[in-house]
PDB file of C-alpha atoms in Angstrom:
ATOM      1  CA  UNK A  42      -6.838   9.162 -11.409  1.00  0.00           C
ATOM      2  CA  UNK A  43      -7.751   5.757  -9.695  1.00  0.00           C
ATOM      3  CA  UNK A  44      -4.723   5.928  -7.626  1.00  0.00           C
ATOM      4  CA  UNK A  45      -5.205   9.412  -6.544  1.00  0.00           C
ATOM      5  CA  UNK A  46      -8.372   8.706  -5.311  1.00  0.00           C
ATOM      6  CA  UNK A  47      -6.893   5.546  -2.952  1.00  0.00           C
ATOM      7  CA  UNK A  48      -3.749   7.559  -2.285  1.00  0.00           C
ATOM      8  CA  UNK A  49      -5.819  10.190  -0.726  1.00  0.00           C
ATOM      9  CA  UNK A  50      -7.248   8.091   2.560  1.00  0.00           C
ATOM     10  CA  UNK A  51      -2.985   7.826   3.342  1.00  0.00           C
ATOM     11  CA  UNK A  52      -1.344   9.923   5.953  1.00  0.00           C
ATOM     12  CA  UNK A  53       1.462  11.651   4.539  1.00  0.00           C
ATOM     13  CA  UNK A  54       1.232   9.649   0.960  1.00  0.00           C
ATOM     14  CA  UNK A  55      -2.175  10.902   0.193  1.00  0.00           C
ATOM     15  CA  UNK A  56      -0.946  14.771  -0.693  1.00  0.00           C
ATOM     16  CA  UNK A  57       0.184  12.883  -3.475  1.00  0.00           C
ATOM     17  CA  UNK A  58      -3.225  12.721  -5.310  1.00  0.00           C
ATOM     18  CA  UNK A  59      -3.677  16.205  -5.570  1.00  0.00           C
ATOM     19  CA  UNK A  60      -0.547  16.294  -8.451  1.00  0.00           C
ATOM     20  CA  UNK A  61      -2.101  13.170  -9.858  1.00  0.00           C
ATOM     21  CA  UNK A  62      -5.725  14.075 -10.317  1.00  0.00           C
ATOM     22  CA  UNK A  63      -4.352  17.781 -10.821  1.00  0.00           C
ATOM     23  CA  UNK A  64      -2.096  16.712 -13.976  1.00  0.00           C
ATOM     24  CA  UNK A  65      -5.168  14.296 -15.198  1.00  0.00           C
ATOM     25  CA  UNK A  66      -7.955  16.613 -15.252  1.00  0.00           C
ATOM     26  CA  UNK A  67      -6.176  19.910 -16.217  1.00  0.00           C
ATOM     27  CA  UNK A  68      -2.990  18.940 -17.743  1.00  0.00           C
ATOM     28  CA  UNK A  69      -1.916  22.784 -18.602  1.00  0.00           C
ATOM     29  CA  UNK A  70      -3.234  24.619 -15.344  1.00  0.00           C
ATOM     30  CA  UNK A  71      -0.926  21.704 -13.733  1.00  0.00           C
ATOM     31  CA  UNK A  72       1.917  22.480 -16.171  1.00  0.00           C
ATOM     32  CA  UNK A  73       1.298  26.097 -14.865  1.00  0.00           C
ATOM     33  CA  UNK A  74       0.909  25.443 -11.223  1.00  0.00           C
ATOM     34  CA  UNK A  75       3.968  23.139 -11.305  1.00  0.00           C
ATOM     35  CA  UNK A  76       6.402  26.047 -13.057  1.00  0.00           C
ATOM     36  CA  UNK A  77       4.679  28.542 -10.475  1.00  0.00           C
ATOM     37  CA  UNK A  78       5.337  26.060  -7.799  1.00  0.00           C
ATOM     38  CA  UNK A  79       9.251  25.454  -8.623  1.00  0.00           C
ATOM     39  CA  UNK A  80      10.138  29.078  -8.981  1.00  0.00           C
ATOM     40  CA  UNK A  81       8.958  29.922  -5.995  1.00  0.00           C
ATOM     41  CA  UNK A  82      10.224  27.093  -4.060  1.00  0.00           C
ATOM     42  CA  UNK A  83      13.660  28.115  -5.228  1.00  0.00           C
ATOM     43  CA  UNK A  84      13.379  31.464  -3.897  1.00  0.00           C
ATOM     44  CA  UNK A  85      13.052  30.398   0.635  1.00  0.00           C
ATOM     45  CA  UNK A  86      15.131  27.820  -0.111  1.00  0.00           C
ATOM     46  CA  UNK A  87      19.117  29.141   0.565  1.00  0.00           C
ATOM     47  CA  UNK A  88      20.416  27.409  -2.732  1.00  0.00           C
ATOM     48  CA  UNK A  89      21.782  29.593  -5.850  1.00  0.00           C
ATOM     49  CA  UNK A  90      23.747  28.823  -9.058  1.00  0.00           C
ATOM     50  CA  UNK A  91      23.271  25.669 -10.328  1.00  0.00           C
ATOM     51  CA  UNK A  92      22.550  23.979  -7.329  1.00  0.00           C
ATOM     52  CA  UNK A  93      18.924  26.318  -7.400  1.00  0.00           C
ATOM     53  CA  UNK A  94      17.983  25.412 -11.027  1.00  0.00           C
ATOM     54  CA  UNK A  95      18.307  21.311 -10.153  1.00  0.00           C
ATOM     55  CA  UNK A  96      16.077  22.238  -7.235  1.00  0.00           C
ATOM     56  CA  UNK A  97      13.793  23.924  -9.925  1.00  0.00           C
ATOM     57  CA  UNK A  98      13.702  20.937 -11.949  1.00  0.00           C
ATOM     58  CA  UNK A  99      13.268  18.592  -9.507  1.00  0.00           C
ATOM     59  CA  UNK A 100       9.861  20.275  -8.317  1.00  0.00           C
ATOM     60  CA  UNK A 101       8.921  20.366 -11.658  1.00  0.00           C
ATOM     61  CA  UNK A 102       9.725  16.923 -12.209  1.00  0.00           C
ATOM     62  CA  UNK A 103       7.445  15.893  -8.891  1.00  0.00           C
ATOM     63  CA  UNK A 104       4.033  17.832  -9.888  1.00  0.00           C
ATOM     64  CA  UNK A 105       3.895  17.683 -13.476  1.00  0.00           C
ATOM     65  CA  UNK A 106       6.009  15.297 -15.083  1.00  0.00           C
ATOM     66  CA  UNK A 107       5.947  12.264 -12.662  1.00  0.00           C
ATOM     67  CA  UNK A 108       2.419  12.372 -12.910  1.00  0.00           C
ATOM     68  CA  UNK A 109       2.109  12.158 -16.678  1.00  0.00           C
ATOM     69  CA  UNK A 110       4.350   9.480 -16.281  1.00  0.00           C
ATOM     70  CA  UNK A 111       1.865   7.145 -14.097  1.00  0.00           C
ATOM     71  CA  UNK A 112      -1.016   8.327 -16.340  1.00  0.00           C
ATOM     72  CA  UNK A 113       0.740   7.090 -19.524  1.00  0.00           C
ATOM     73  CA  UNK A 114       1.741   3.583 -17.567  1.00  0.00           C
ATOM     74  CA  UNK A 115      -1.387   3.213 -16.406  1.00  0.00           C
ATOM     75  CA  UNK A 116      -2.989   3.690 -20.370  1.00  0.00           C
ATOM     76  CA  UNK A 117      -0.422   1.266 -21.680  1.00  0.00           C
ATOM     77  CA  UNK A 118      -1.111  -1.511 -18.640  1.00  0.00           C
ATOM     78  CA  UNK A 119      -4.587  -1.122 -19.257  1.00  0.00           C
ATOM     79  CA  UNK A 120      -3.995  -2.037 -23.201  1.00  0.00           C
ATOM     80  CA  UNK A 121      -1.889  -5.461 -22.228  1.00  0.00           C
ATOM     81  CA  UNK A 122      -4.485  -6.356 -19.797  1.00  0.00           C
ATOM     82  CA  UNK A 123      -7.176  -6.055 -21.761  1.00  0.00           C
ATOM     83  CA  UNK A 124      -6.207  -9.014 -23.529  1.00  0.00           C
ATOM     84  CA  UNK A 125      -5.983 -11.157 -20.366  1.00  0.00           C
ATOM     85  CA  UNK A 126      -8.220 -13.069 -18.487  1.00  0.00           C
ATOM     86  CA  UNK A 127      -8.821 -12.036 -14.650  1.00  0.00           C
ATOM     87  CA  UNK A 128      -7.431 -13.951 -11.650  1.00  0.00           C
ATOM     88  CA  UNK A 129      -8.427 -14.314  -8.622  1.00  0.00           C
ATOM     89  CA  UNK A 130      -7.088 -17.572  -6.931  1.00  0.00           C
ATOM     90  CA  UNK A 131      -3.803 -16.802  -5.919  1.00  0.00           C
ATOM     91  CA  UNK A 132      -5.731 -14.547  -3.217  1.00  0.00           C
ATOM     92  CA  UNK A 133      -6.290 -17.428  -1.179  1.00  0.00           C
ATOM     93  CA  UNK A 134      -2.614 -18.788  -1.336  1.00  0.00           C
ATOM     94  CA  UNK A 135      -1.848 -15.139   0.023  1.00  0.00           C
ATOM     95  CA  UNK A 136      -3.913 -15.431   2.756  1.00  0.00           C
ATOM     96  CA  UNK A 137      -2.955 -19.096   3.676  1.00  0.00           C
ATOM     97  CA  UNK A 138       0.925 -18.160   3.290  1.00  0.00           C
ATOM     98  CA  UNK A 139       0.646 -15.104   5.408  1.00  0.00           C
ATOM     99  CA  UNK A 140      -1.664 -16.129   8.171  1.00  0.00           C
ATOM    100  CA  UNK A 141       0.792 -19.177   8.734  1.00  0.00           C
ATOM    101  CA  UNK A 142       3.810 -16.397   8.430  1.00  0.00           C
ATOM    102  CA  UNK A 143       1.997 -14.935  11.376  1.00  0.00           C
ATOM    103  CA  UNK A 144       1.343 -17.787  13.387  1.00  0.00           C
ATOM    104  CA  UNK A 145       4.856 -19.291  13.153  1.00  0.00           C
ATOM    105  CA  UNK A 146       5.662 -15.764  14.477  1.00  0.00           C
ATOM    106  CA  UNK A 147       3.226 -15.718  17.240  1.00  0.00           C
ATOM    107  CA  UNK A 148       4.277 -19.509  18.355  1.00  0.00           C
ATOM    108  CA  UNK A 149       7.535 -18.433  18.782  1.00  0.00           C
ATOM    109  CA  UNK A 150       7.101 -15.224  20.638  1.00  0.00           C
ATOM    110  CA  UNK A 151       4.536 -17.309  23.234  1.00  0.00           C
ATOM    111  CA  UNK A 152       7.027 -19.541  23.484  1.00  0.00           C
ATOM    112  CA  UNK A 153       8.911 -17.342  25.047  1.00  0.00           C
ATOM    113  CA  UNK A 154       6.479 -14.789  27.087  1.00  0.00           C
ATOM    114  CA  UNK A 155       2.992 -17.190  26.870  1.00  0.00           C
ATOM    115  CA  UNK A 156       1.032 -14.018  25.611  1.00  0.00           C
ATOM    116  CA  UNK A 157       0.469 -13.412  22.256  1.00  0.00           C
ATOM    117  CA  UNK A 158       2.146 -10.480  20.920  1.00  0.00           C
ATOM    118  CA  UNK A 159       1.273  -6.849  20.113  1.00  0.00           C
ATOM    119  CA  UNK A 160       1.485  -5.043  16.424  1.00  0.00           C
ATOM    120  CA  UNK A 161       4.661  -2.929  18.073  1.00  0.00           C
ATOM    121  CA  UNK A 162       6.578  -6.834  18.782  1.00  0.00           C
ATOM    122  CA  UNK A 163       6.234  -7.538  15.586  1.00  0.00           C
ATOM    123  CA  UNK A 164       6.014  -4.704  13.967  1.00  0.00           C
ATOM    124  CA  UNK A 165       8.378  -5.929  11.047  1.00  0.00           C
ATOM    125  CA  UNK A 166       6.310  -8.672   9.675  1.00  0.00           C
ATOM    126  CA  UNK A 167       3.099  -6.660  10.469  1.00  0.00           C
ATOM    127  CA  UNK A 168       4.922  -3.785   7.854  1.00  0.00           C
ATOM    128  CA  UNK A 169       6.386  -6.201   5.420  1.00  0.00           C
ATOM    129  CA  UNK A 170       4.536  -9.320   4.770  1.00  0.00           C
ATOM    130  CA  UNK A 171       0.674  -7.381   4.085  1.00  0.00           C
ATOM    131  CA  UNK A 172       3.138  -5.395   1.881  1.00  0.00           C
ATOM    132  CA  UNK A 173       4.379  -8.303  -0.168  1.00  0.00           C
ATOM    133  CA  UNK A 174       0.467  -9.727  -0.390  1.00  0.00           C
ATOM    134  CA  UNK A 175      -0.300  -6.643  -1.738  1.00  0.00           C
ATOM    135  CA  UNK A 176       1.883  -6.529  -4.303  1.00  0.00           C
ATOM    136  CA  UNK A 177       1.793 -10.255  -5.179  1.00  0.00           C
ATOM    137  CA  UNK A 178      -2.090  -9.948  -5.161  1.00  0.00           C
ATOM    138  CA  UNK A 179      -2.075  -7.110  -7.948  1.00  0.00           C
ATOM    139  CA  UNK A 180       0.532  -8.736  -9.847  1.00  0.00           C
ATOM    140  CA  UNK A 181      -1.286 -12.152 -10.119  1.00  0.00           C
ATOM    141  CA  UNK A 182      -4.444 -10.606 -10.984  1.00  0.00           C
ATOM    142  CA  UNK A 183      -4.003 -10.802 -15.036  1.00  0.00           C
ATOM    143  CA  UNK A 184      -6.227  -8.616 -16.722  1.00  0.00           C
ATOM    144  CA  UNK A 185      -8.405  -7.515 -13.430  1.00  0.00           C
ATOM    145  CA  UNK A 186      -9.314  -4.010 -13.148  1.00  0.00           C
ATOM    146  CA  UNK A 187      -7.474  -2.139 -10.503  1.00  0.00           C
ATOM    147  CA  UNK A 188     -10.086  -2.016  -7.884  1.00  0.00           C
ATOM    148  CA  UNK A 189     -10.729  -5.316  -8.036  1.00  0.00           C
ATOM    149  CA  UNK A 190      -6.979  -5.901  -6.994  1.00  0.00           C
ATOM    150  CA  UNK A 191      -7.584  -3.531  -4.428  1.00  0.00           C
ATOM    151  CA  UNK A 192     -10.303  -5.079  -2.756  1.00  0.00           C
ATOM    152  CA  UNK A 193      -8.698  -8.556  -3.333  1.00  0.00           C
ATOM    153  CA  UNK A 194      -5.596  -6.792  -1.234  1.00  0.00           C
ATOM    154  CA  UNK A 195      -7.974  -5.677   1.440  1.00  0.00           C
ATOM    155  CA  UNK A 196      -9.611  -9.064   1.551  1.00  0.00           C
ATOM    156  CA  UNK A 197      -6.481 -10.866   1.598  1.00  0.00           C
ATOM    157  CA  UNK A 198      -5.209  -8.946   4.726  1.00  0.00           C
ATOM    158  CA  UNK A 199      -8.425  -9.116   6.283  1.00  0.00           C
ATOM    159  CA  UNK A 200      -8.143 -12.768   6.687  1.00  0.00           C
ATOM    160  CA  UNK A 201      -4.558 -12.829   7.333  1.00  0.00           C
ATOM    161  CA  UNK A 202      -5.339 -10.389  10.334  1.00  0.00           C
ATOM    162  CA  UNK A 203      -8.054 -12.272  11.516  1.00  0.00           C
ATOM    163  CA  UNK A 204      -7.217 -15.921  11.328  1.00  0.00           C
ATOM    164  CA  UNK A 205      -3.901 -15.350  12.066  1.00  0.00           C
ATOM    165  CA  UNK A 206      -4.735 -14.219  15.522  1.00  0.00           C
ATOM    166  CA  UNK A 207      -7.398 -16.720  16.242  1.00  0.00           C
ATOM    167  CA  UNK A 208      -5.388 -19.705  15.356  1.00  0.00           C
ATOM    168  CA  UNK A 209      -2.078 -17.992  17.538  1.00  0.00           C
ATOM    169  CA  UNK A 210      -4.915 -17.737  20.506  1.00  0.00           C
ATOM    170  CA  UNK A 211      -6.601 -20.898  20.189  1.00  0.00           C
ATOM    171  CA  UNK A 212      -2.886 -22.548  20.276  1.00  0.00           C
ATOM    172  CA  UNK A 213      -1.576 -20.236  22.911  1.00  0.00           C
ATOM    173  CA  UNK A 214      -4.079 -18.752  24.786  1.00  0.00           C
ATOM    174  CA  UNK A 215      -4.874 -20.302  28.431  1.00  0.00           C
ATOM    175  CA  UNK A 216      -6.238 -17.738  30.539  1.00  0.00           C
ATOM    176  CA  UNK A 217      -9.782 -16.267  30.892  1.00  0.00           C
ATOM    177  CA  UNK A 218      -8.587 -13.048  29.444  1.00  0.00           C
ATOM    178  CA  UNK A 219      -7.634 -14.292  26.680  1.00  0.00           C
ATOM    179  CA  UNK A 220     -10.797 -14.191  24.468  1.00  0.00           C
ATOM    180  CA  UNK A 221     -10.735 -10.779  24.709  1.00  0.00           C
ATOM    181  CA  UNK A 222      -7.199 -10.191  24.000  1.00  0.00           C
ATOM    182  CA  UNK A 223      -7.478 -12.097  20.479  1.00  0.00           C
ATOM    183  CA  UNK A 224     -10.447  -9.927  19.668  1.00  0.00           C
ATOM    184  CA  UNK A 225      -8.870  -6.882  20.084  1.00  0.00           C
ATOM    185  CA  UNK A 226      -5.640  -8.150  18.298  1.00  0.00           C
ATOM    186  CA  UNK A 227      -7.589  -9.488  15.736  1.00  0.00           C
ATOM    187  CA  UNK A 228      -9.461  -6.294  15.047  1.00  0.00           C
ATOM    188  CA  UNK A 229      -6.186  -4.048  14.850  1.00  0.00           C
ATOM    189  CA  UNK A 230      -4.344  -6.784  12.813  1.00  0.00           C
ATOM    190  CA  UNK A 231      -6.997  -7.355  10.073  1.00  0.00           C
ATOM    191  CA  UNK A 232      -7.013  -3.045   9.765  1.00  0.00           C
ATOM    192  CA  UNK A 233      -3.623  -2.337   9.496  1.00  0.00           C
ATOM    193  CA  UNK A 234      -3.092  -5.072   7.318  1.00  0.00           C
ATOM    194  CA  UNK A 235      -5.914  -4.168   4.573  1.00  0.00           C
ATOM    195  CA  UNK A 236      -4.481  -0.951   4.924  1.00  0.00           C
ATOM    196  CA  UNK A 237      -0.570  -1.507   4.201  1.00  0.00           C
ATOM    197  CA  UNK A 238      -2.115  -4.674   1.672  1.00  0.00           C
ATOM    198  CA  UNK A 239      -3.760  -1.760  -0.116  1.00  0.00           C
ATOM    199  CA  UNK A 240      -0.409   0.393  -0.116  1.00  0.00           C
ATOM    200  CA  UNK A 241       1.457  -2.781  -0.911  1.00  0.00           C
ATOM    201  CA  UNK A 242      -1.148  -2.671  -4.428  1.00  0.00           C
ATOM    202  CA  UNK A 243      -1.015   1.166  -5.032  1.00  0.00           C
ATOM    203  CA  UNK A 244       3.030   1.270  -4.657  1.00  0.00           C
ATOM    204  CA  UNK A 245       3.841  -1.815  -7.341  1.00  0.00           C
ATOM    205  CA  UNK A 246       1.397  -0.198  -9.675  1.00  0.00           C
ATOM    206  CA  UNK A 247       2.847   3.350  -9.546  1.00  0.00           C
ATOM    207  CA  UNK A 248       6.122   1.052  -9.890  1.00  0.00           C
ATOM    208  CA  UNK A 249       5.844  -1.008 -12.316  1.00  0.00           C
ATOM    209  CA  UNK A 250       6.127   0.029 -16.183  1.00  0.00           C
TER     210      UNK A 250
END
């Protein structure tokens, strides 16, 4: 139920919290809704035979059992953590390792143009690497509860965002514009960062067994 609640602010991702919280909070009105939900599926879709009753079970699988499945995960990683002790220092290493990720990236790319670049030049690294923190982050924590991770994610690529494009600009940066052009790259770095760091934390622990 905690990751349906996160899941929801996602484009696209976030329809998946209605199954979640559904099969949570009403486990046999979602058993219904799912069964409902696969037969008629089946019926606009042009498949028949065998090929329809897969199809069947596949929906089912998606709104009823899948979710069941991250709810009992969930109960038995909150057992083995339980036991451990909370950590939050590897956050920093995160940030340090990714901000210089991101600067290495930047010095190149001024090397070459002498303006530091947009989220769309390097939109690989800007998908990956808060990705990766993310799911380092929540798998470092120990026995921290999940929204603790969570906001050690957003944190994490907060700073990344931020320091990454003010030490890229102070290194690179030698026209008058350029104070504003950090700011604004700053700003849209640190947000879509926190937001994929966050995804990068939700995705390993719907993962992870």
């Amino acid at each position: 139920y905690n990751i349906a609640v996160f899941l929801g602010f996602f484009k696209y991702i976030g329809y998946l919290a209605f199954p979640i919280q559904m099969t949570y909070r009403y486990p046999t009105l979602a058993r219904f809704m799912a069964g409902h939900w696969a037969t008629e599926a089946v019926h606009v879709v042009p498949v028949f035979g065998e090929r329809g009753a897969l199809l069947e079970h596949k929906i089912f699988n998606l709104f009823y059992n899948w979710p069941l499945t991250i709810r009992r995960r969930m109960q038995q990683r909150n057992e083995i953590r339980a036991g451990l002790r909370p950590r939050y220092w590897h956050i920093i290493l995160c940030a340090i390792a990714g901000t210089a990720i991101f600067v290495i990236a930047d010095w190149l790319y001024m090397d070459k143009s002498g303006a530091l670049p947009g989220l769309k030049v390097i939109w690989g690294f800007a998908a990956i690497v808060p990705l990766l923190i993310g799911t380092v982050v929540t798998l470092g924590a120990g026995g921290a509860a999940l929204w603790k991770r969570i906001a050690g994610a957003a944190l994490c690529g907060v700073a990344v965002g931020v320091f990454s494009a003010v030490i890229s600009g102070l290194l690179g940066a030698n026209d008058p514009s350029g104070v504003s052009a950090i700011a604004i790259i700053g700003i849209w770095r640190a947000f879509v960062f926190t937001m994929i760091s966050v995804l990068g934390v939700l995705l390993t622990e719907i993962k992870i067994g």
